[in-house]
XYZ file of C-alpha atoms in Angstrom:
607
model
C 0.000 0.000 0.000
C 1.396 3.382 -1.006
C 2.053 6.196 1.423
C -0.522 8.309 -0.375
C -3.168 5.703 0.215
C -2.137 5.393 3.837
C -2.494 9.139 4.291
C -5.849 9.022 2.526
C -7.018 6.198 4.802
C -5.684 8.031 7.868
C -7.446 11.310 7.047
C -10.624 9.470 6.048
C -10.557 7.415 9.231
C -10.107 10.542 11.368
C -13.036 12.265 9.660
C -15.154 9.125 9.829
C -14.445 8.611 13.540
C -15.204 12.253 14.320
C -18.466 12.182 12.369
C -19.399 8.804 13.894
C -18.706 10.043 17.430
C -20.714 13.226 16.886
C -23.562 11.245 15.276
C -23.514 8.770 18.174
C -23.610 11.569 20.766
C -26.458 13.327 18.960
C -28.314 10.051 18.480
C -27.870 9.145 22.165
C -29.069 12.562 23.310
C -32.009 12.396 20.904
C -32.883 8.882 22.092
C -32.791 9.929 25.753
C -34.835 13.053 25.050
C -37.335 11.005 23.049
C -37.588 8.408 25.799
C -38.202 11.082 28.431
C -40.785 12.779 26.230
C -42.303 9.411 25.388
C -42.587 8.487 29.065
C -44.268 11.786 29.852
C -46.534 11.423 26.824
C -47.374 7.832 27.792
C -48.348 8.849 31.327
C -50.547 11.588 29.897
C -52.046 9.228 27.321
C -52.849 6.556 29.910
C -54.502 9.150 32.118
C -56.390 10.491 29.103
C -57.610 7.031 28.127
C -58.728 6.374 31.677
C -60.726 9.582 31.509
C -62.056 8.648 28.062
C -63.076 5.243 29.333
C -64.686 6.850 32.366
C -66.436 9.325 30.083
C -67.857 6.408 28.109
C -69.034 4.869 31.373
C -70.612 8.140 32.482
C -72.428 8.356 29.167
C -73.831 4.853 29.677
C -74.833 5.775 33.243
C -76.711 8.845 32.022
C -78.557 6.850 29.380
C -79.510 4.138 31.904
C -80.664 6.819 34.371
C -82.789 8.366 31.648
C -84.380 4.981 30.964
C -84.987 4.417 34.705
C -86.759 7.794 34.840
C -88.813 7.202 31.698
C -92.570 6.701 31.510
C -92.179 3.048 30.504
C -90.069 2.293 33.553
C -92.644 3.935 35.790
C -95.467 1.873 34.286
C -93.359 -1.272 34.603
C -92.593 -0.565 38.271
C -96.281 0.108 39.036
C -97.300 -3.110 37.311
C -94.752 -5.086 39.357
C -95.952 -3.491 42.594
C -99.532 -4.672 41.928
C -98.553 -8.299 41.478
C -96.904 -10.643 39.020
C -97.131 -9.062 35.555
C -97.264 -10.783 32.220
C -93.570 -10.816 31.182
C -94.491 -11.625 27.594
C -96.123 -8.212 27.271
C -92.722 -6.578 27.715
C -90.772 -8.951 25.453
C -89.806 -6.432 22.757
C -89.815 -3.282 24.838
C -86.174 -3.537 25.918
C -85.028 -3.813 22.307
C -86.919 -0.716 21.211
C -85.686 1.360 24.148
C -82.067 0.160 23.636
C -82.167 1.369 20.031
C -83.540 4.743 21.009
C -80.861 5.201 23.691
C -78.060 3.743 21.495
C -77.278 0.956 23.935
C -76.103 -2.467 22.821
C -77.384 -4.375 25.872
C -80.453 -3.537 27.959
C -82.328 -5.588 30.511
C -85.207 -4.858 32.888
C -85.066 -7.005 36.051
C -87.298 -7.339 39.049
C -85.935 -6.994 42.590
C -84.936 -10.693 42.633
C -82.847 -10.376 39.477
C -85.367 -12.082 37.211
C -85.210 -10.781 33.660
C -88.427 -9.072 32.604
C -87.232 -7.929 29.152
C -83.890 -8.304 27.353
C -82.780 -6.411 24.262
C -79.832 -8.657 23.371
C -81.533 -12.018 24.111
C -85.334 -11.706 24.352
C -85.736 -15.431 25.105
C -84.051 -14.940 28.493
C -87.127 -13.335 30.067
C -88.163 -15.150 33.201
C -84.584 -16.279 33.942
C -82.374 -14.837 36.627
C -79.126 -13.046 35.791
C -76.617 -14.148 38.498
C -74.006 -11.557 37.436
C -76.180 -8.584 38.429
C -75.220 -7.016 41.824
C -78.564 -7.185 43.622
C -77.314 -6.412 47.094
C -75.852 -2.997 46.347
C -76.479 -1.058 43.164
C -73.284 0.791 42.254
C -73.488 4.355 41.102
C -70.530 4.082 38.719
C -70.116 2.137 35.531
C -68.517 -1.283 35.516
C -67.336 -3.968 33.096
C -69.621 -6.982 32.680
C -69.458 -10.185 30.710
C -72.663 -10.668 28.744
C -74.005 -13.976 27.456
C -75.352 -13.736 23.891
C -76.997 -16.275 21.593
C -73.814 -16.399 19.476
C -71.295 -16.318 22.309
C -69.989 -13.988 24.974
C -69.085 -10.302 24.893
C -67.974 -7.508 27.202
C -69.929 -4.403 27.879
C -69.396 -1.150 29.793
C -72.494 -1.195 31.960
C -74.487 0.818 34.478
C -77.380 -0.271 36.695
C -80.116 1.915 38.174
C -83.220 1.366 40.331
C -86.661 2.444 39.300
C -87.553 4.066 42.631
C -91.232 3.041 42.832
C -92.652 0.586 45.315
C -91.094 -1.447 48.096
C -89.165 -3.774 45.760
C -88.094 -1.495 42.940
C -87.073 -3.131 39.643
C -83.681 -2.527 38.012
C -82.499 -1.239 34.655
C -79.192 -2.705 33.393
C -77.777 -0.998 30.287
C -74.454 -1.578 28.533
C -72.521 -0.394 25.601
C -70.601 -3.214 23.927
C -66.842 -2.790 23.863
C -66.042 -3.447 20.210
C -64.337 -1.659 17.355
C -67.107 0.972 17.223
C -66.606 1.767 20.898
C -62.830 2.040 20.408
C -63.347 4.244 17.345
C -65.442 6.631 19.469
C -62.492 7.339 21.775
C -60.466 10.446 21.025
C -57.031 9.141 20.034
C -54.030 11.482 19.458
C -52.002 11.161 16.273
C -49.454 8.343 16.359
C -51.469 6.423 18.952
C -53.953 3.586 18.713
C -56.093 1.667 21.174
C -56.431 -2.120 21.309
C -58.731 -4.083 23.580
C -58.436 -7.687 24.677
C -61.570 -9.408 25.944
C -60.325 -11.752 28.666
C -63.197 -14.214 28.284
C -61.227 -17.459 28.417
C -57.882 -18.699 29.794
C -54.835 -18.302 27.597
C -54.573 -16.086 24.531
C -57.088 -16.104 21.663
C -56.210 -13.905 18.634
C -59.904 -13.285 17.785
C -60.452 -11.618 21.164
C -57.909 -8.839 20.429
C -59.468 -5.927 18.522
C -58.766 -2.323 17.620
C -60.821 0.403 15.914
C -60.617 -1.423 12.572
C -61.465 -4.930 13.827
C -59.300 -7.931 14.741
C -55.649 -6.963 15.192
C -53.321 -8.236 12.493
C -50.155 -10.060 13.605
C -51.680 -10.441 17.062
C -49.046 -13.028 17.953
C -46.718 -10.111 18.799
C -49.140 -9.060 21.569
C -49.670 -12.589 22.908
C -46.683 -12.533 25.356
C -47.950 -9.266 26.889
C -51.453 -10.657 27.382
C -50.170 -13.925 28.846
C -47.881 -12.097 31.260
C -50.764 -9.897 32.470
C -53.021 -12.950 32.887
C -50.405 -14.504 35.152
C -49.274 -11.479 37.175
C -52.215 -8.997 36.883
C -49.736 -6.149 36.656
C -49.863 -3.125 34.350
C -46.715 -2.163 32.451
C -45.121 -0.977 29.247
C -43.325 -3.033 26.571
C -41.792 -2.459 23.157
C -43.468 -4.455 20.363
C -41.702 -5.185 17.065
C -44.418 -5.611 14.451
C -41.965 -6.246 11.604
C -38.326 -5.891 10.608
C -38.999 -2.185 9.940
C -38.201 -0.336 13.199
C -40.537 2.511 12.154
C -43.471 0.162 12.828
C -42.426 -0.492 16.437
C -44.807 0.596 19.184
C -44.506 1.159 22.906
C -47.576 -0.616 24.306
C -48.955 0.375 27.737
C -51.606 -1.741 29.396
C -54.641 -0.784 31.520
C -56.407 -3.546 33.458
C -60.219 -3.503 33.500
C -61.695 -5.783 36.210
C -65.367 -6.573 36.763
C -67.412 -5.933 39.910
C -66.151 -9.180 41.431
C -62.510 -8.192 40.821
C -62.003 -10.735 38.034
C -59.972 -9.418 35.116
C -62.379 -9.060 32.205
C -60.564 -6.755 29.791
C -57.172 -5.315 28.978
C -56.899 -1.942 27.282
C -53.662 -1.588 25.296
C -52.435 1.867 24.262
C -49.909 1.682 21.397
C -47.593 4.669 20.985
C -45.722 4.704 17.645
C -41.938 5.073 17.620
C -41.933 6.295 14.012
C -40.971 9.901 14.958
C -37.901 8.652 16.828
C -36.912 6.284 13.999
C -37.339 9.029 11.411
C -35.277 11.412 13.578
C -32.556 8.787 13.908
C -32.604 8.220 10.147
C -32.291 11.977 9.555
C -29.342 12.056 11.938
C -27.806 9.126 10.053
C -28.354 10.807 6.691
C -26.822 14.027 7.958
C -23.863 12.091 9.342
C -23.475 10.268 6.023
C -23.383 13.484 4.014
C -21.041 15.065 6.552
C -18.809 12.006 6.356
C -18.891 12.101 2.555
C -17.881 15.760 2.587
C -15.156 14.900 5.094
C -13.869 12.145 2.830
C -13.678 14.585 -0.069
C -11.718 16.895 2.200
C -9.477 13.977 3.156
C -8.822 13.247 -0.518
C -7.874 16.876 -1.096
C -5.594 16.911 1.960
C -3.979 13.629 0.964
C -3.363 15.006 -2.550
C -1.701 18.085 -1.101
C 0.339 15.941 1.283
C 1.353 13.670 -1.580
C 2.646 16.625 -3.588
C 4.817 17.707 -0.661
C 5.699 14.442 1.032
C 4.936 11.319 -0.947
C 6.208 12.297 -4.401
C 9.889 11.680 -3.538
C 8.874 8.439 -1.851
C 6.933 7.375 -4.963
C 9.997 8.083 -7.103
C 12.040 5.897 -4.792
C 9.401 3.155 -4.959
C 9.313 3.357 -8.761
C 13.087 3.132 -8.905
C 13.028 0.154 -6.536
C 10.534 -1.614 -8.815
C 12.826 -0.997 -11.796
C 15.719 -2.503 -9.871
C 13.517 -5.480 -8.965
C 12.623 -5.843 -12.665
C 16.326 -6.104 -13.545
C 17.280 -2.514 -14.404
C 20.093 -2.166 -11.892
C 21.377 1.055 -13.521
C 18.437 3.034 -12.122
C 19.294 6.278 -10.335
C 17.029 8.674 -8.400
C 17.246 12.442 -8.805
C 18.317 14.086 -5.538
C 16.478 17.400 -5.240
C 16.555 18.056 -1.483
C 19.054 17.804 1.331
C 16.646 16.561 4.003
C 16.036 12.983 5.106
C 14.344 12.099 1.818
C 17.305 13.478 -0.107
C 19.664 11.413 2.016
C 17.487 8.375 1.389
C 17.678 8.973 -2.381
C 21.474 9.307 -2.234
C 21.701 6.079 -0.233
C 19.523 4.382 -2.820
C 21.818 5.497 -5.640
C 24.830 4.244 -3.708
C 23.038 0.946 -3.114
C 22.351 0.397 -6.848
C 25.971 1.098 -7.710
C 27.120 -1.452 -5.153
C 24.500 -3.917 -6.348
C 25.872 -3.726 -9.888
C 29.326 -4.588 -8.620
C 28.045 -7.402 -6.416
C 25.895 -8.725 -9.240
C 28.930 -9.359 -11.411
C 30.670 -11.172 -8.596
C 27.528 -13.157 -7.858
C 27.049 -14.203 -11.493
C 30.611 -15.394 -11.678
C 30.221 -17.291 -8.410
C 26.944 -18.855 -9.599
C 28.513 -19.958 -12.863
C 31.403 -21.560 -11.007
C 29.024 -23.188 -8.514
C 26.775 -24.495 -11.290
C 29.701 -26.007 -13.174
C 31.032 -27.467 -9.960
C 27.630 -29.006 -9.123
C 27.284 -30.401 -12.637
C 30.809 -31.772 -12.505
C 30.155 -33.294 -9.098
C 26.972 -34.953 -10.311
C 28.562 -36.252 -13.476
C 31.546 -37.520 -11.533
C 29.257 -39.219 -9.024
C 27.038 -40.793 -11.688
C 29.929 -41.865 -13.942
C 32.097 -43.187 -11.119
C 29.638 -45.960 -10.239
C 29.733 -47.710 -13.684
C 33.436 -46.960 -14.283
C 34.580 -48.964 -11.282
C 33.110 -52.286 -12.533
C 34.481 -51.460 -16.027
C 37.954 -51.138 -14.556
C 37.647 -54.403 -12.626
C 36.377 -56.216 -15.708
C 39.280 -55.015 -17.884
C 41.791 -55.976 -15.173
C 40.226 -59.451 -14.978
C 40.558 -59.786 -18.769
C 44.237 -58.817 -18.613
C 44.940 -61.359 -15.905
C 43.033 -64.040 -17.761
C 44.976 -63.266 -20.945
C 48.144 -64.266 -19.182
C 46.589 -67.608 -18.185
C 45.424 -70.437 -20.396
C 43.197 -69.730 -23.436
C 40.367 -71.818 -21.979
C 40.211 -69.672 -18.849
C 40.441 -66.482 -20.946
C 37.561 -67.588 -23.187
C 35.325 -68.268 -20.194
C 36.145 -64.945 -18.488
C 35.857 -63.084 -21.805
C 32.251 -64.140 -22.313
C 31.305 -63.142 -18.754
C 33.238 -59.858 -18.903
C 31.718 -58.860 -22.251
C 28.249 -58.977 -20.745
C 29.390 -56.869 -17.816
C 31.064 -54.324 -20.115
C 27.996 -53.994 -22.306
C 25.722 -53.583 -19.284
C 27.850 -50.873 -17.726
C 28.292 -49.070 -21.068
C 24.487 -49.131 -21.409
C 24.253 -47.674 -17.900
C 26.634 -44.879 -18.907
C 24.573 -44.137 -22.003
C 21.391 -44.029 -19.869
C 22.983 -41.556 -17.449
C 24.142 -39.322 -20.287
C 20.701 -39.649 -21.935
C 18.917 -38.526 -18.768
C 21.102 -35.446 -18.410
C 20.609 -34.662 -22.084
C 16.871 -35.285 -21.823
C 16.477 -32.843 -18.937
C 18.353 -30.145 -20.836
C 16.070 -30.545 -23.888
C 12.577 -30.740 -22.357
C 10.077 -30.161 -25.223
C 7.309 -27.585 -24.951
C 3.797 -29.043 -24.594
C 1.542 -29.414 -27.631
C -1.894 -28.555 -26.314
C -4.895 -30.667 -27.213
C -8.050 -31.731 -25.417
C -6.976 -34.362 -22.904
C -9.003 -36.493 -20.485
C -6.941 -36.841 -17.312
C -8.941 -39.926 -16.310
C -7.756 -41.688 -19.464
C -4.134 -40.608 -18.870
C -4.299 -42.098 -15.354
C -5.771 -45.371 -16.662
C -2.982 -45.726 -19.238
C -0.297 -45.146 -16.607
C -1.951 -47.707 -14.300
C -2.038 -50.313 -17.092
C 1.614 -49.583 -17.926
C 2.836 -50.368 -14.394
C 0.357 -53.162 -13.634
C 2.914 -55.926 -14.129
C 5.587 -54.167 -12.041
C 3.160 -53.571 -9.178
C 2.594 -57.321 -8.845
C 5.994 -58.609 -9.998
C 6.803 -62.162 -8.797
C 9.304 -62.264 -5.969
C 8.569 -58.697 -4.878
C 6.085 -57.352 -2.306
C 2.775 -56.536 -3.966
C 1.662 -52.935 -4.310
C -2.080 -52.381 -4.629
C -3.095 -49.615 -7.039
C -6.437 -47.907 -6.355
C -7.938 -45.407 -8.814
C -10.420 -42.846 -7.413
C -11.390 -41.033 -10.593
C -14.010 -38.350 -11.075
C -17.396 -39.613 -12.274
C -17.305 -37.440 -15.399
C -14.317 -36.869 -17.716
C -11.780 -34.366 -16.377
C -10.950 -32.507 -19.584
C -8.062 -30.031 -19.882
C -6.011 -28.589 -22.716
C -2.608 -30.249 -22.383
C 0.008 -32.531 -23.876
C -1.071 -36.134 -23.107
C 2.420 -37.534 -23.718
C 4.157 -35.107 -21.354
C 1.429 -35.563 -18.724
C 1.792 -39.346 -19.089
C 5.541 -38.980 -18.608
C 5.152 -36.764 -15.509
C 2.611 -39.111 -13.956
C 4.803 -42.128 -14.691
C 7.710 -40.491 -12.838
C 5.437 -39.929 -9.799
C 4.280 -43.574 -9.877
C 7.903 -44.793 -10.111
C 8.814 -42.512 -7.214
C 5.907 -43.936 -5.152
C 6.933 -47.529 -5.960
C 10.524 -46.810 -4.837
C 9.131 -45.421 -1.556
C 7.310 -48.742 -0.823
C 9.951 -51.491 -0.991
C 7.884 -53.605 1.432
C 4.660 -53.146 -0.541
C 1.726 -50.874 0.238
C -1.097 -48.867 -1.322
C -0.776 -46.541 -4.315
C -3.793 -44.230 -4.771
C -4.388 -41.942 -7.766
C -7.297 -39.487 -7.617
C -8.722 -37.014 -10.115
C -11.238 -34.248 -9.552
C -12.298 -30.955 -11.088
C -13.322 -27.772 -9.321
C -13.923 -24.401 -10.937
C -11.264 -23.576 -13.527
C -8.772 -26.204 -12.302
C -8.303 -29.962 -12.434
C -6.437 -31.956 -9.781
C -4.443 -35.197 -9.773
C -3.295 -36.693 -6.478
C -0.723 -39.488 -6.242
C -0.500 -40.938 -2.723
C 1.619 -43.757 -1.328
C 1.915 -45.412 2.056
C 5.701 -45.454 1.967
C 8.371 -44.159 4.312
C 7.483 -40.489 3.804
C 9.695 -37.396 3.735
C 11.009 -34.984 6.321
C 10.080 -31.266 6.065
C 13.600 -30.533 4.807
C 13.272 -33.169 2.067
C 9.856 -31.760 1.066
C 11.442 -28.340 0.514
C 14.224 -29.720 -1.714
C 12.462 -32.601 -3.427
C 11.910 -30.696 -6.722
C 15.479 -29.347 -6.875
C 17.361 -30.721 -9.923
C 20.054 -33.305 -9.071
C 18.757 -33.647 -5.511
C 17.844 -37.203 -4.473
C 17.493 -39.106 -1.225
C 18.016 -42.471 -2.953
C 21.262 -44.434 -3.075
C 21.027 -44.637 -6.877
C 19.399 -41.868 -8.909
C 20.071 -38.659 -10.799
C 17.595 -36.492 -8.889
C 15.956 -35.469 -12.193
C 12.629 -37.357 -12.016
C 10.673 -34.902 -9.858
C 12.448 -31.948 -11.492
C 11.127 -33.212 -14.854
C 7.613 -33.535 -13.342
C 7.745 -29.953 -12.061
C 8.982 -28.713 -15.442
C 6.099 -30.426 -17.285
C 3.463 -29.119 -14.860
C 4.959 -25.597 -14.951
C 4.884 -25.601 -18.780
C 1.156 -26.356 -18.544
C 0.637 -23.323 -16.263
C -0.015 -25.501 -13.217
C 1.762 -26.264 -9.995
C 2.709 -29.321 -7.962
C 2.940 -29.539 -4.181
C 3.917 -32.290 -1.782
C 2.473 -33.310 1.605
C 4.325 -35.864 3.638
C 5.100 -37.042 7.125
C 7.949 -39.306 7.990
C 6.671 -42.864 8.299
C 3.133 -42.011 7.073
C 3.434 -41.810 3.295
C 3.555 -38.997 0.745
C 0.980 -37.244 -1.451
C 1.804 -35.214 -4.576
C -0.971 -32.814 -5.643
C -0.985 -31.571 -9.256
C -3.171 -28.549 -10.032
C -3.722 -27.904 -13.760
C -5.698 -25.021 -15.284
C -8.265 -26.011 -17.912
C -6.282 -23.906 -20.461
C -9.267 -23.368 -22.767
C -7.496 -20.334 -24.223
C -4.489 -22.495 -25.128
C -6.752 -24.881 -26.986
C -8.295 -22.003 -28.950
C -4.851 -20.668 -29.848
C -3.781 -24.075 -31.139
C -6.978 -24.394 -33.211
C -6.485 -20.941 -34.730
C -2.815 -21.650 -35.416
C -3.639 -24.981 -37.071
C -6.342 -23.336 -39.203
C -3.918 -20.609 -40.301
C -1.401 -23.260 -41.312
C -3.992 -25.078 -43.415
C -5.030 -21.864 -45.196
C -1.469 -20.869 -45.961
């Protein structure tokens, strides 16, 4: 990374941190202020809803009082005081009066609680209503569970006496708590009211309503309801309606018990957090634009700093790259006398010394290379020359003896001479072969087929009589592994790896060859269960003329690496002493090479 980029990152990071810290402080202060304001607003809202609910109850009480003071109620009370009236005569009266007074439930009861007329269930006349407080008629409204033909419901009720006679009858009137009742409440903007009718144990989604009907996604409210049912304690909780935080609500609960103290309803006041989320988003947007402007400023400052500070450093870096590329004559212009100028002068001095040392190094490398080649040739040629010398000496001694002895030794020695001369020719051929490695001729090649041919080639040697058996297992990809390559060179490289694996298992073992393809590369793995290699041997195993064997030129794995490198691939080795060795060949698919060969062949045909 260049110094200019480092300065740019430094300035940008400073601006970013400053903007982030300021945005975090503002966001924290805004959140705390919002929470304080929200708490105050929630307290006010809860008090307001209590008053609204009480106002609804007072309205019901007034309507019931008006009914108790009406002419019909007076006639009904007089009729009851004269004896047992005909209840059937009043069957539909409660319904008519309830409509005129805009009440959902209305019942006329005698002093014993027997229903004289019912608006919501006319067939109940003559039955007693056990939920009516006969002992003491309350002056305030209360919550009551009402039985209906189609189920149960909750109503905000009031009860009044018709003060005529010794046993005055009662008027029980209620307004049903449903979506219409909730819609009649005055709700501030950003707030909504939900009501849960606690008519059965546990949570039932159909019992949770708001001003528009059943609450959608009511499962988010279920934990609040269940907690209240268990603890009977009012509180406030944050509800996440969706992944969008703007839809979150702070829900406060108000418990609504009946006359007997049993919890009949739960009023839930939802306060939207959208204003806070939008404020936080505005703060984030402002911070983003401020950060963007700061980054532009950082770019400008880094450009100015680069013109004053980094330009000499960039010249030095460019000169260093030229030296690394091989241009050791590079010199840097010294324009200042400060530390950078001294650094440039030191660089120039370094390149001059490098040129001198390079010449010495080249000469030393040439001498070392010739010495290594001479040592290898001497080592390889010395082994066959010694038996040649012994054979010739035996022939000379036999020549001085009888002709019969000479003839016998001559035949034996001739075979030895020819064998050792052939060995010398093979050694020279291997050295010559390594120096003249041909370039690959790319064509479409199935690596699975190459592996099968190599396995067939060595099948007889793997199970040679008199030698420990080596089992060969092929784990080939299900489909053809096709690459652009030279099948002959790949066959040769793979054969060298198989020979190397066989030499590593003199006591027998398992030879495994795998193929697979992933992405733009194909892989061949050759694994053995032989003696393995040390980490030092793994590092040097591909070095030409290096071998850990008693007999060998050290060229086999160097030839393999050369072939794989010419195909644009690479070969690696994994091994552990005593636990076998695995060679992994990674070959690119080389589709471009195949296209080039096709185009070149077509051009040759046209010409």
